[in-house]
Structures are given as structure tokens and as C-alpha cells.
Coordinates of C-alpha atoms in Angstrom, one line a residue:
X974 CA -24.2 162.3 52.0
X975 CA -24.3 163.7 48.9
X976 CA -23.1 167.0 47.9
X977 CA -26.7 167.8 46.3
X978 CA -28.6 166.4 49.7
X979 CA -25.9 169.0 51.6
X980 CA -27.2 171.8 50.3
X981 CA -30.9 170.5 48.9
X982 CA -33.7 173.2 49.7
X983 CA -36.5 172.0 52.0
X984 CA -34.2 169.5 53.6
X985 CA -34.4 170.9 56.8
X986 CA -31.7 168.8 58.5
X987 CA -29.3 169.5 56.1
X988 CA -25.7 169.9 57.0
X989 CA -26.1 173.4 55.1
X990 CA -29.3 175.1 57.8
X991 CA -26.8 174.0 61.1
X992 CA -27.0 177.3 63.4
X993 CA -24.1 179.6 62.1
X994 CA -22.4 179.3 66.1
X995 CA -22.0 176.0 65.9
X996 CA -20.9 175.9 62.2
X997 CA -17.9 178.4 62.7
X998 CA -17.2 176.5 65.8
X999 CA -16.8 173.7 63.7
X1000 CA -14.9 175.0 60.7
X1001 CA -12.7 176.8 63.1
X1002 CA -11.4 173.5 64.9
X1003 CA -10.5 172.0 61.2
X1004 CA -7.2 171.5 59.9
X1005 CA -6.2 174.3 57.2
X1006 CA -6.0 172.4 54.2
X1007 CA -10.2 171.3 54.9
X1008 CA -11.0 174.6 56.1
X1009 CA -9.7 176.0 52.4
X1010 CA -12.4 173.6 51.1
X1011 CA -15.5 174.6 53.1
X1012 CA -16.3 177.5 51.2
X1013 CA -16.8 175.4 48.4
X1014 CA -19.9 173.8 49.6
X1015 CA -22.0 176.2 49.9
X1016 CA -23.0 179.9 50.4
X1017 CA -24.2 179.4 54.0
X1018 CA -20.2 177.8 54.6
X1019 CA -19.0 180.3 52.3
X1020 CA -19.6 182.9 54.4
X1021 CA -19.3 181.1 57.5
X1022 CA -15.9 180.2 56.6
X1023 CA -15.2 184.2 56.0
X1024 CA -15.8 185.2 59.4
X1025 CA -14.4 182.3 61.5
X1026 CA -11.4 183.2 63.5
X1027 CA -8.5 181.0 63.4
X1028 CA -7.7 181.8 67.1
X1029 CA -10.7 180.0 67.8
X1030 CA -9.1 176.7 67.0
X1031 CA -9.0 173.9 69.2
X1032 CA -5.1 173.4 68.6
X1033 CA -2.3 175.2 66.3
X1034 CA -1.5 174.0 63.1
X1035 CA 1.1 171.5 62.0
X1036 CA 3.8 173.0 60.1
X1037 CA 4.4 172.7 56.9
X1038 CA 7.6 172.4 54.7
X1039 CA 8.0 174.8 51.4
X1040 CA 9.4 173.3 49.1
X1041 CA 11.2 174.1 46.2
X1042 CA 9.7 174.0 42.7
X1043 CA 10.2 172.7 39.8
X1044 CA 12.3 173.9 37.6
X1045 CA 10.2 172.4 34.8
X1046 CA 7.1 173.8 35.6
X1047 CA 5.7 176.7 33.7
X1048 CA 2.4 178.8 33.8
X1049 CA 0.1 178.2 37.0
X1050 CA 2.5 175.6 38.1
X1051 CA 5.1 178.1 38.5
X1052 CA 2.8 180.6 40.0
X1053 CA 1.9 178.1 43.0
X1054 CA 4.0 177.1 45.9
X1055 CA 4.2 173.9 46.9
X1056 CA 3.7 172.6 51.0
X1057 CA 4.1 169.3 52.5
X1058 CA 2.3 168.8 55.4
X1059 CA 4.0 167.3 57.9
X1060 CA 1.6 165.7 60.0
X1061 CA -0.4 164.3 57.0
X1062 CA 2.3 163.7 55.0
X1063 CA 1.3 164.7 51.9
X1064 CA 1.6 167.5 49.4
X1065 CA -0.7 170.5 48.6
X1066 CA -0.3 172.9 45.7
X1067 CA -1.2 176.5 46.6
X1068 CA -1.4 179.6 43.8
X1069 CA 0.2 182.5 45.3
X1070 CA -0.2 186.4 43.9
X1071 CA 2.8 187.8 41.9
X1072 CA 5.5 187.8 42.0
X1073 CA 5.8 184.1 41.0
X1074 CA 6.3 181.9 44.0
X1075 CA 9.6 179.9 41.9
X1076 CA 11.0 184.2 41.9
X1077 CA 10.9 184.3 45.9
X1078 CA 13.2 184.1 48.2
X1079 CA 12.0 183.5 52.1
X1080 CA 13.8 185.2 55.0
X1081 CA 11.3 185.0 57.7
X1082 CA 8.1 182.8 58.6
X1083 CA 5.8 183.7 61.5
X1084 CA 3.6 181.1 63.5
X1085 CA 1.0 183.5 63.1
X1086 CA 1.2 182.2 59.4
X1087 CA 3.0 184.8 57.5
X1088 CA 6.5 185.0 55.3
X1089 CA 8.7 187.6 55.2
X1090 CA 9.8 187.2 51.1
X1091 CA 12.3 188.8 48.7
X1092 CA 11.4 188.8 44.6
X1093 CA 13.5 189.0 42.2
X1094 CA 14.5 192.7 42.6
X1095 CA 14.6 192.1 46.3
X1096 CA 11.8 194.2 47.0
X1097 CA 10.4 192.7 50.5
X1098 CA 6.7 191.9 50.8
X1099 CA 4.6 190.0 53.9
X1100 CA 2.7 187.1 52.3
X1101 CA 0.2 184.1 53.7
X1102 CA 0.7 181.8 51.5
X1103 CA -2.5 179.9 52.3
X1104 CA -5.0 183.0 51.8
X1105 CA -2.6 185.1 49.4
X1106 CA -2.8 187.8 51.2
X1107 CA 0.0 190.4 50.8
X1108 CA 1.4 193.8 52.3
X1109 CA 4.5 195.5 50.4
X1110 CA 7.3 196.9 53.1
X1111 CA 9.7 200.1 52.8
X1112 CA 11.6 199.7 49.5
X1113 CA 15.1 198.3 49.6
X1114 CA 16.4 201.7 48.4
X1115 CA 15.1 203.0 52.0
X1116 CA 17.4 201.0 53.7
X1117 CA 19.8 203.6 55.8
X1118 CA 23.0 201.5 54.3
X1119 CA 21.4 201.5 50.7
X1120 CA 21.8 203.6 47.3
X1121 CA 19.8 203.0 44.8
X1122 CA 21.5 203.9 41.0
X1123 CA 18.5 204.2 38.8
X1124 CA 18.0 204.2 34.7
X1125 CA 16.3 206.2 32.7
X1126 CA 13.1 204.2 33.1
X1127 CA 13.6 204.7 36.9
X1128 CA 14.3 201.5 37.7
X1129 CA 16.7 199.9 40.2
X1130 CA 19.6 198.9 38.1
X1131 CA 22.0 198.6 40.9
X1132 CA 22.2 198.9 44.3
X1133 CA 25.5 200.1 46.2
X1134 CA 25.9 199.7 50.3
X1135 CA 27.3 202.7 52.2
X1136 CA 29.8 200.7 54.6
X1137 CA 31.4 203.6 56.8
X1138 CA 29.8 203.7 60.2
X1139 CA 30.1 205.4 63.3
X1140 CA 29.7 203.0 66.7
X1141 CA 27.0 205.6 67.9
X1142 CA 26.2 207.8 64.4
X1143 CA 24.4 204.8 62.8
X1144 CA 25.6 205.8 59.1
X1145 CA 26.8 209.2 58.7
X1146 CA 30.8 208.6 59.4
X1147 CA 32.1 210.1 62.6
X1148 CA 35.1 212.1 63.9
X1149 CA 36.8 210.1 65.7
X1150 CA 38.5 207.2 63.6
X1151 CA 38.4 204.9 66.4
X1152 CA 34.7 204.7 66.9
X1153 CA 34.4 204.1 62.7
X1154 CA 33.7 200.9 60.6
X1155 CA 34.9 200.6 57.5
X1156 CA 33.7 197.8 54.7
X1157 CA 35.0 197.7 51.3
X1158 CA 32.0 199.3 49.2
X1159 CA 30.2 196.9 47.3
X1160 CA 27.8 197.1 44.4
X1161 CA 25.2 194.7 43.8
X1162 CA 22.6 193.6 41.2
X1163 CA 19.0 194.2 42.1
X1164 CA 18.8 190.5 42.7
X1165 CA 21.4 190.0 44.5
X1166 CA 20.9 192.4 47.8
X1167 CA 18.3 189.7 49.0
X1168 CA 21.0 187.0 49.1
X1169 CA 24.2 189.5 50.4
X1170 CA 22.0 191.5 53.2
X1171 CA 18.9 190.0 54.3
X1172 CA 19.9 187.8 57.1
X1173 CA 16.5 186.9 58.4
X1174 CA 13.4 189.0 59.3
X1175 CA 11.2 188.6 62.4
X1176 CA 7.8 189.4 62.3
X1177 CA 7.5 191.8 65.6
X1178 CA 3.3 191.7 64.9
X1179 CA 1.2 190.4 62.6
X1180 CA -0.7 193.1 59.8
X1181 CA -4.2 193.5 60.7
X1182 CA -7.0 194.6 58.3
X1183 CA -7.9 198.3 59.2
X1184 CA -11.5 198.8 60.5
X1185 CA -13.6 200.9 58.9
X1186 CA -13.9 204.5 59.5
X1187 CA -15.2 207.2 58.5
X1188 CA -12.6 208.1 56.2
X1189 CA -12.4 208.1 52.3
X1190 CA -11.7 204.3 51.8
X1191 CA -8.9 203.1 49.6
X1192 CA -9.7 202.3 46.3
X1193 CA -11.1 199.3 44.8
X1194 CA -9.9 196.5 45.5
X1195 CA -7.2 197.4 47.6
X1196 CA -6.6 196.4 51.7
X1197 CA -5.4 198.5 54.5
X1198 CA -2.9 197.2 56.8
X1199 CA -2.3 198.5 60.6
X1200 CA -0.3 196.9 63.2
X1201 CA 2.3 195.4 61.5
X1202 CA 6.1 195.7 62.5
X1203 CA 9.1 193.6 61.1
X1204 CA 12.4 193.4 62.5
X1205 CA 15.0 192.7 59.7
X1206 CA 18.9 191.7 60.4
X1207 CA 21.1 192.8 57.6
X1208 CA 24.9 191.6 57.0
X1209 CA 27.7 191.7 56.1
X1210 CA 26.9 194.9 58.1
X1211 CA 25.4 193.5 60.9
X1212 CA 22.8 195.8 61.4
X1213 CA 19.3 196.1 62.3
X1214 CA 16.4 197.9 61.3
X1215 CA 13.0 197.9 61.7
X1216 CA 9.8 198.8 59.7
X1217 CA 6.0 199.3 61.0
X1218 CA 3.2 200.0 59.9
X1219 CA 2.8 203.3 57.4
X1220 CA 6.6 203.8 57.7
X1221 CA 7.8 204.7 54.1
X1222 CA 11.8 203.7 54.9
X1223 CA 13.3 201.2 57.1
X1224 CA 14.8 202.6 60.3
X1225 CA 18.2 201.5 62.0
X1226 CA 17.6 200.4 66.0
X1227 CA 19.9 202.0 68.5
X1228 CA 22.4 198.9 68.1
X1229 CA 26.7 198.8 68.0
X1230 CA 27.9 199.1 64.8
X1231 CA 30.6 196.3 65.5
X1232 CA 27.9 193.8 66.9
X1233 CA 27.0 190.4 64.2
X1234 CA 23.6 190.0 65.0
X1235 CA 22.7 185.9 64.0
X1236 CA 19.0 185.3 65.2
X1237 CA 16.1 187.2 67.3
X1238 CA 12.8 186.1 68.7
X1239 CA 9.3 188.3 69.6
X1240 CA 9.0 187.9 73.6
X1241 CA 5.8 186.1 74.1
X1242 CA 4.5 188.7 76.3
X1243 CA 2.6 187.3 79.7
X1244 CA 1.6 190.1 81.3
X1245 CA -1.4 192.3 81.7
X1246 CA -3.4 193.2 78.1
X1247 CA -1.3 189.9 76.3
X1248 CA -4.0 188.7 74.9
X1249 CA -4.9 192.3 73.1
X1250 CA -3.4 191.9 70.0
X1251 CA -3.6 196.1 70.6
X1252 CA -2.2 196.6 73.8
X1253 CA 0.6 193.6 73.7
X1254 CA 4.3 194.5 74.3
X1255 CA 6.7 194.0 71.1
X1256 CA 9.7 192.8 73.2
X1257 CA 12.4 191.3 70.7
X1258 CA 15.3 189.7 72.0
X1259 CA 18.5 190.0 69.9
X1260 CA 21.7 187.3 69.6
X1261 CA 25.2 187.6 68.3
X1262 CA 27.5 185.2 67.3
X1263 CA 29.2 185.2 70.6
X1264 CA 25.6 184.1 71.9
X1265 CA 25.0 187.5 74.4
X1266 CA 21.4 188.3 74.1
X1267 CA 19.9 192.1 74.3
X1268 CA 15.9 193.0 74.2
X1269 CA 14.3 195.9 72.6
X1270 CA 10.6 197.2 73.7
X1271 CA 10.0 197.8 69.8
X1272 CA 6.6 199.4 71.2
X1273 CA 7.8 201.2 73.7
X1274 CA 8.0 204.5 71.2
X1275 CA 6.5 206.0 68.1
X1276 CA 9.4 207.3 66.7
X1277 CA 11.5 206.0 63.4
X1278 CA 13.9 204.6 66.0
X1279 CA 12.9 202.3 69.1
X1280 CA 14.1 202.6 72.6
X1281 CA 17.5 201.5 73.7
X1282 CA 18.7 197.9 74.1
X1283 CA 18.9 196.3 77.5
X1284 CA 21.6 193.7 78.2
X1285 CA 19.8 189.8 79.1
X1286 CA 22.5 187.3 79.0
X1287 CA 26.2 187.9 78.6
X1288 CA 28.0 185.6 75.7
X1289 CA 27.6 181.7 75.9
X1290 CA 31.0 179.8 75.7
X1291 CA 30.7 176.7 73.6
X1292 CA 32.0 173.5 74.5
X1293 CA 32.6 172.4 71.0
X1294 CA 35.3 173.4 68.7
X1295 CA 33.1 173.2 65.9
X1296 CA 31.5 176.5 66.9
X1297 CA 34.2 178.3 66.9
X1298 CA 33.7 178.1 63.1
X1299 CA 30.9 180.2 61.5
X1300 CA 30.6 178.0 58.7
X1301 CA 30.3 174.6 60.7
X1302 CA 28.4 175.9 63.2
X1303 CA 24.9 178.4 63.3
X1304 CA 23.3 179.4 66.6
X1305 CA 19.7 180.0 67.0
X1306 CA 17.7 181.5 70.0
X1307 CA 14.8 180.1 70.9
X1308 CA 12.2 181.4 73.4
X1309 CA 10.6 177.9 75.5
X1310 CA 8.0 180.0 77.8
X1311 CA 7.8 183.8 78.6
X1312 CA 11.5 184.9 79.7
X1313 CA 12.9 181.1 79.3
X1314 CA 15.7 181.2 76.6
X1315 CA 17.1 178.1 74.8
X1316 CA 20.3 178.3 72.6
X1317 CA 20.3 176.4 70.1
X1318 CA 24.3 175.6 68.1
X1319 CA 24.0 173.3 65.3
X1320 CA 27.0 170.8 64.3
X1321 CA 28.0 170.2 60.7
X1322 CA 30.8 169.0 59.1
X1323 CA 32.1 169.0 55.0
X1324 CA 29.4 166.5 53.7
X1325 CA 32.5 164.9 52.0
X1326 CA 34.5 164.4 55.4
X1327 CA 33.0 161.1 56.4
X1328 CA 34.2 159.6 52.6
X1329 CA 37.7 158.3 51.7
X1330 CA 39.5 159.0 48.4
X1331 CA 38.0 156.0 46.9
X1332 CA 34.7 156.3 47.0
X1333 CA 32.0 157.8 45.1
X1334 CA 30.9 161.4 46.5
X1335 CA 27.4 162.6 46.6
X1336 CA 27.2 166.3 44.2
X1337 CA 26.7 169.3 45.3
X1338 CA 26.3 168.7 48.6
X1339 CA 28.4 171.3 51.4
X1340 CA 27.1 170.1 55.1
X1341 CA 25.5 168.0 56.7
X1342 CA 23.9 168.8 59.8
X1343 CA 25.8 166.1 62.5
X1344 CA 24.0 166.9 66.5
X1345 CA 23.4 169.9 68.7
X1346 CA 24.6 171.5 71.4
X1347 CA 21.7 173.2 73.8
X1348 CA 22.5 175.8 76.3
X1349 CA 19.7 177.2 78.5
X1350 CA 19.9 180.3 80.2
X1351 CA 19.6 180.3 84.0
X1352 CA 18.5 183.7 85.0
X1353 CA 20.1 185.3 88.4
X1354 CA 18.8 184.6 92.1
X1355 CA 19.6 187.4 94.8
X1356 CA 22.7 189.0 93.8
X1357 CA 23.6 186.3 91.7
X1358 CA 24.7 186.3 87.9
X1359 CA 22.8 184.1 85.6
X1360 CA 24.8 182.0 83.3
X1361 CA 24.0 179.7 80.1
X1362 CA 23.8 176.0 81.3
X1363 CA 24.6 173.6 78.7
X1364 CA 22.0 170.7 78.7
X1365 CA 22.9 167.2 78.0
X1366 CA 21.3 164.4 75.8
X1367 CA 19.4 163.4 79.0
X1368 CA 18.4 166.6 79.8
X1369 CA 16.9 167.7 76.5
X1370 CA 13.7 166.2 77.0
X1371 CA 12.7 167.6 80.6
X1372 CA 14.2 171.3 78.7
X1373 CA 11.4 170.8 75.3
X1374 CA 9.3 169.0 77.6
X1375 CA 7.6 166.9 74.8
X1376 CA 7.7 170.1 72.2
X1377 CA 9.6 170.6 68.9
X1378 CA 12.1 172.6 67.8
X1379 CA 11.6 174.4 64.2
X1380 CA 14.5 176.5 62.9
X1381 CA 16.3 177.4 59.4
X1382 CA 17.0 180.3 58.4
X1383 CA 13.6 181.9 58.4
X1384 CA 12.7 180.3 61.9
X1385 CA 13.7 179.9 65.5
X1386 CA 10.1 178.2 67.4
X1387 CA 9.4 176.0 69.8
X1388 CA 5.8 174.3 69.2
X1389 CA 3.7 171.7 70.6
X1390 CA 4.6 168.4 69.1
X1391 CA 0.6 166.9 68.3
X1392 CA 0.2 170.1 66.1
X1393 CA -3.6 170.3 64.7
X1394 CA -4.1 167.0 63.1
X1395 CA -2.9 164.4 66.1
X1396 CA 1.1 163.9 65.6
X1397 CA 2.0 162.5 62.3
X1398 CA 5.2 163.0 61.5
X1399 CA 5.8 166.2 64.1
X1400 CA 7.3 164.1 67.1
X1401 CA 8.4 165.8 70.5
X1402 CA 12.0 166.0 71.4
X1403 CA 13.2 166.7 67.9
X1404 CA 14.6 169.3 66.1
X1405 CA 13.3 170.5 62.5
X1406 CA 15.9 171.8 60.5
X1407 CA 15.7 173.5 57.1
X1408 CA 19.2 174.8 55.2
X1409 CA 21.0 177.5 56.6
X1410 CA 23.4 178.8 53.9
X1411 CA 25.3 181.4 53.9
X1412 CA 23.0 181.8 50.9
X1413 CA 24.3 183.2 47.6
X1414 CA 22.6 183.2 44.5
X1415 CA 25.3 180.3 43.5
X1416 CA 24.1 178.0 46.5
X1417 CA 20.9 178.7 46.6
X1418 CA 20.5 177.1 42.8
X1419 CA 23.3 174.3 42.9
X1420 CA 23.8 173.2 46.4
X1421 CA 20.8 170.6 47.7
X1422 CA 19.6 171.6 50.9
X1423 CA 20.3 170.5 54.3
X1424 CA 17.1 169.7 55.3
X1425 CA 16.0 166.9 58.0
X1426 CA 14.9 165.9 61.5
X1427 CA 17.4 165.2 64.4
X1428 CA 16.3 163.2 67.6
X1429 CA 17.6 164.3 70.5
X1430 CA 17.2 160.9 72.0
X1431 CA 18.6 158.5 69.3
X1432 CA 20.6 161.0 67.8
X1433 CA 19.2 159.9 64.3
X1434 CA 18.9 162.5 61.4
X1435 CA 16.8 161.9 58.5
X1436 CA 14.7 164.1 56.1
X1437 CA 11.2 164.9 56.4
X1438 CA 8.6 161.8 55.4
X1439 CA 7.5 162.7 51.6
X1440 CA 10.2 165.6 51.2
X1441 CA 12.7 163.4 49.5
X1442 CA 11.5 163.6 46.2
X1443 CA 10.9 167.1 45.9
X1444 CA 14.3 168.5 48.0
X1445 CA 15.8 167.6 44.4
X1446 CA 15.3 170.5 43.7
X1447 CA 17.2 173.4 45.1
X1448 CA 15.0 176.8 44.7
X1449 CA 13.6 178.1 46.3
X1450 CA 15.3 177.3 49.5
X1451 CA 12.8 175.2 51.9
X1452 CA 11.1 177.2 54.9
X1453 CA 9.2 176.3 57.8
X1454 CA 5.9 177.8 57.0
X1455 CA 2.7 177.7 60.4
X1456 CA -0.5 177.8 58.1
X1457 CA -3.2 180.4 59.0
X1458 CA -6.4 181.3 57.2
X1459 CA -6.8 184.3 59.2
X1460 CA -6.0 187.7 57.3

């Protein structure tokens, strides 16, 4: 049918006159990159398309890969970000608001479909890449470990970290020189804060567009978020604080001062009221890099600082000596089902260890990701102690139970394998990886990423179908992104 016989007046069994129930049922059941289109064909889908909600979809979306841009590319080009979706397998070319997309950095990606991104003067903002929507955060100068040395314009012209803390004081220093942490100070170009603190952000809740009231409303043009908080782990201080909605500064959590916080996860909350976005607990769970796990009830108060931590799991011991090395090996935590935690340590080795002297060396090239180790935690019967259990090859596919593991450094999830569009390239029993530094500015720039797909059955580990081409390129680093049109 033609696009002029779609929308044709008169035609009374046009495609454009269905009943507007059963057209947003429809639109809402479409993969993302065809529901971006609809509005394109006509008013009546236009605005169809603007109220549908995403939640009403028949099936989550397949991920997508971001991937790094061209260094050639100037103008609009530089301005868009680039996906490849995996199920489809092809590419799709996105404009994004400023800052540029190629001046990013991403340290967090939510399934419900937003980034947690860094620009250039490592100001954080939350973004969808697929609608463009965008909410700025605290400023980095509000961070309780940050000064900000300003010029005479007022700008940021360098940022310095306060790196004496007291084990229960957060960062004011303390009497007793026992309970203190010292780092040597540090100062660091507005650039580079994003690559030397921000660890990874987690997305506690999504930002909501405020309802209307009776109030004055904001000017033109300009959206009101509510609802939003983000969890954000900071090193080399191993911090980590927490921003909501209408906070103007970051806020430290009631954490140790000596503890190296690696990865968290958002409880998926199954109890009463889960389903209210509103009235939904914001239960994080925390790791360090001896693999004990603590939760927060981020919503359990109002004030600049959450409740205290409670203790879940006690440190995992690793059966490999390969994670006894930070730089061979990085844990993730993974949630599988409310309360069910997965641990997740991924092997590498020097990409250059499997070569002899002779022979010709691939450039710029650090790891390679070699297997996983996966450790689920077996929570306590009667006066019993739970314990991690380390699962075996065998094992792995009863523990996913046909899912898919997604992590990097922006990302620890566990999704159905079938996605939105029917399978593709997302297959169950595998693990998704994208690079996971350390990041510098160095790296990030000159080091290909470690990006691929391990199978937990054959043990195989290969990169994305269609990514080949474009992980040439280094920067931005690749992310997981979980497209949503919802805003």
C-alpha cells in the first residue's frame, strides 16, 4: 500500500482511521527502531506514537551496542551516535543533543533505556539516546571529595580531590589517626575527573516527566524531572554517593572509607506496590573487590544521606589465581530473580601472552577476555550461613536458565535471550561483554576494545556480528545500551 492510499481522505479503511486502542496497541508491541518511524506517517500515528507506553510492549527490547565513532566524521555525523542492533544485525545512526555524542564518555546504561554520560568537562548528564531526552545531575564540583579551582571567566579550570578521610566522618579528617585515610592529593584537568573517578553509575530510578500542577510552569521549552536517583561509585577513593531528584550536590552513603566498591545492582523489588513506579523500594546492592555484598534502602529516607548498609553475603573466595589480580580479573554482580545473586569474575590474560617472540603481534591490544568463573550465592536455611557456590560449565545453563548476561563497565543485567525482535544474534547461555578498562584518557583513545560474546557451553569468544568494522575505532568506549522510547 502506498504511502498516499495510507493516509488518503475518504478512504475509510485506511490504515490511518484504525481505532486509536488498537493502533497504540500496535505501535507499542514494535521494535524501537520502527516505532521511531511511525510518527512519520501520519498525524493520526504521530500522535498515537506520542502517547503509547513502552511498558505496554509485548516483550523488552534487544540490546544494542554503542559504538564508537569515527574519528573522521565531522558536523551531524559527529553529533549522532551510532547503535548496532544486535538482534537485527544492523546499524542505525541516531542524532543526540549536545554535547556531541564523539565528546561522551558512558559510565552507566539502564534497561529502562537510559545512560549515565560524562562530557568533556565531566559534567554528568542522564540521556536516552533514542528520544534525546536529557536531565543534567549535581555538578562535579559538588562532589564531597571535589574542589573546584575556577578562572576568571568562572570556569572549571581544574579540579583537585580532598583524599583525607575519616572511616566514620565521611571527609572532614578525624582525631584519631588510626580511623584516617590518606591519598596522595591529586589535581586533575576538567577532562580528566571522568576517567580517574567515575567508576560506574547505577541508575536507582528512572526520571519521570513531572505532571502538571498548578504551579508556575517552567519556562519554554524546558522539562521537569521527578523521581530520578543515581548511584555513582567513585575511585581511587572508593566511595559512593548518591544524587536524586532536585538535589543540588551529590551526597556520600554511610559506607567505610577503606571499602573498594567494584559493581552494584537496583533490587528488582517483588513485593507489595512493585509495580508503582511511586511506591517501589530503591534497594541497591553493593560489591567489593573481595566479592562481600551490602544493600542500601536508597528510599527508605529523605535526607542528603540514605539509611545505613546491611550486610548480604560475606566475601567470595575465588578458585582462580587470576583473580587475585585486579588487572586480569573484574567482578560483576548480577541480580538473576528478586534476592538471587550471581557473581560474575571475568578471566583475561596479556593479549600478547599466547604469541612467541617470533611472531607478529596485534597493536594496541592489552587483554583479552579468556572464560569466567560464576559463583551464586546460596542464602542461609535455619541457623545456617549462606555461602557463594561456584557453578560449573554444566551448571551455568540451569543458573541463566536460557537468559543472557550483559556487562562492561556501564552494565551488570541479566535479560531474556529472544529480546523484542525473535533472537538474532542475542543467544541464551552467553555472556555479552563490552571493555572494562581501567580507563584513562590514554586507553580509552589508543587501546581497541575488548569487546565480544563468550559461550558458556563451547567456551568460544567472538565479537558481536556487524561490530567488527566499527570497534576500529576506539572512542568512545562501547556500551550496552536497552533502547526505550518512553520519556
Amino acid at each position: 500500500m502506498s504511502m498516499s492510499k495510507l493516509a488518503a481522505p475518504g478512504d475509510g479503511g485506511g490504515w490511518a482511521d484504525l481505532p486509536r486502542d488498537l493502533l497504540e496497541s500496535v505501535l507499542a508491541s514494535l521494535p524501537v527502531p520502527d516505532r521511531l518511524r511511525c510518527p512519520a506517517v501520519c498525524t493520526a500515528w504521530h500522535s498515537a506514537a506520542a502517547s503509547t507506553s513502552p511498558t505496554a510492549a509485548a516483550a523488552p527490547p534487544s540490546p544494542w551496542l554503542m559504538l564508537p565513532s569515527n574519528p573522521t566524521a565531522r558536523g551531524r555525523r559527529a553529533a549522532a551516535a551510532k547503535f548496532l542492533s544486535l538482534a537485527e544485525g544492523r546499524a542505525y545512526s541516531i542524532p543526540q543533543p549536545p554535547p556531541a555524542a564523539s565528546d561522551r564518555l558512558v559510565v552507566g546504561s539502564s534497561p529502562d533505556g537510559w545512560l549515565v554520560t560524562a562530557d568533556a568537562h565531566s559534567e554528568l548528564h542522564l540521556l536516552n539516546p533514542v528520544t534525546g531526552a536529557q536531565v543534567a545531575l549535581p555538578p562535579a564540583a559538588t562532589l564531597p571529595f571535589v574542589d573546584a579551582a575556577r578562572g576568571a571567566d568562572g570556569r572549571v579550570v581544574s579540579y583537585n580531590l580532598r583524599c583525607r578521610f575519616a572511616a566514620g566522618d565521611g571527609c572532614g579528617g578525624g582525631d584519631d589517626e588510626e580511623d584516617v585515610l590518606v591519598l596522595p592529593p591529586e589535581t586533575l584537568a576538567p577532562d580528566r575527573l571522568r576517567f580517574e573517578v567515575y567508576e560506574k553509575a547505577i541508575l536507582v530510578s528512572p526520571p519521570r516527566r513531572q505532571k502538571t500542577t498548578t504551579l508556575p510552569s517552567p519556562a519554554a521549552g524546558e522539562t521537569t524531572w521527578e523521581g530520578y536517583a543515581v548511584l555513582l561509585i567513585c575511585h581511587p577513593l572508593s566511595r559512593l554517593v548518591v544524587a536524586r531528584a532536585g538535589d543540588a550536590a551529590w551526597a556520600l552513603l554511610d559506607a567505610p572509607a577503606r571499602r573498594c566498591w567494584v559493581d552494584a545492582v537496583v533490587h528488582a523489588d517483588a513485593g507489595p506496590g512493585a509495580a508503582d513506579v511511586g511506591r517501589r523500594r530503591q534497594v541497591v546492592y553493593a560489591m567489593d573487590a573481595a566479592g562481600c555484598v551490602e544493600a542500601w534502602d536508597m528510599g527508605a529516607a529523605t535526607a542528603p544521606a540514605p539509611a545505613r548498609s546491611r550486610k548480604v553475603a560475606p566475601p567470595c573466595r575465588c578458585s582462580s589465581r587470576a583473580c587475585a589480580m585486579s588487572a586480569a580479573c573484574r567482578k560483576y554482580l548480577v541480580e538473576l530473580a528478586p534476592g538471587r545473586l550471581l557473581q560474575v569474575h571475568r578471566l583475561r590474560e596479556a593479549a600478547h601472552a599466547r604469541y612467541g617472540c617470533w611472531e607478529p603481534r596485534p597493536e594496541r591490544v592489552e587483554y583479552t577476555t579468556t572464560g569466567v568463573e560464576l559463583f551464586e550465592w546460596g542464602a542461609a536455611g535455619a541457623g545456617g550461613v549462606g555461602r557463594w557456590v561456584e557453578v560449573d560449565g554444566k551448571g551455568a545453563s540451569s543458573v541463566l536458565g536460557g537468559r543472557t548476561l550483559f556487562l562492561g563497565k556501564s552494565a551488570s543485567l541479566c535479560v531474556p535471550a529472544d529480546g523484542g525482535s525473535g533472537g538474532g544474534e542475542v543467544r541464551g547461555n552467553c555472556v555479552y561483554f563490552t571493555d572494562d578498562g581501567p580507563w584513562s584518557h590514554e586507553r580509552c583513545h589508543e587501546v581497541a576494545p575488548d569487546v565480544g560474546v563468550l559461550d558458556l557451553a563451547g567456551g568460544s569468544y567472538r565479537p558481536p556480528r556487524g561490530a567488527a568494522r566499527d570497534l576500529l575505532w576506539k572512542w568512545p568506549p562501547p556500551v550496552w545500551v536497552f533502547p526505550s522510547c518512553a520519556t
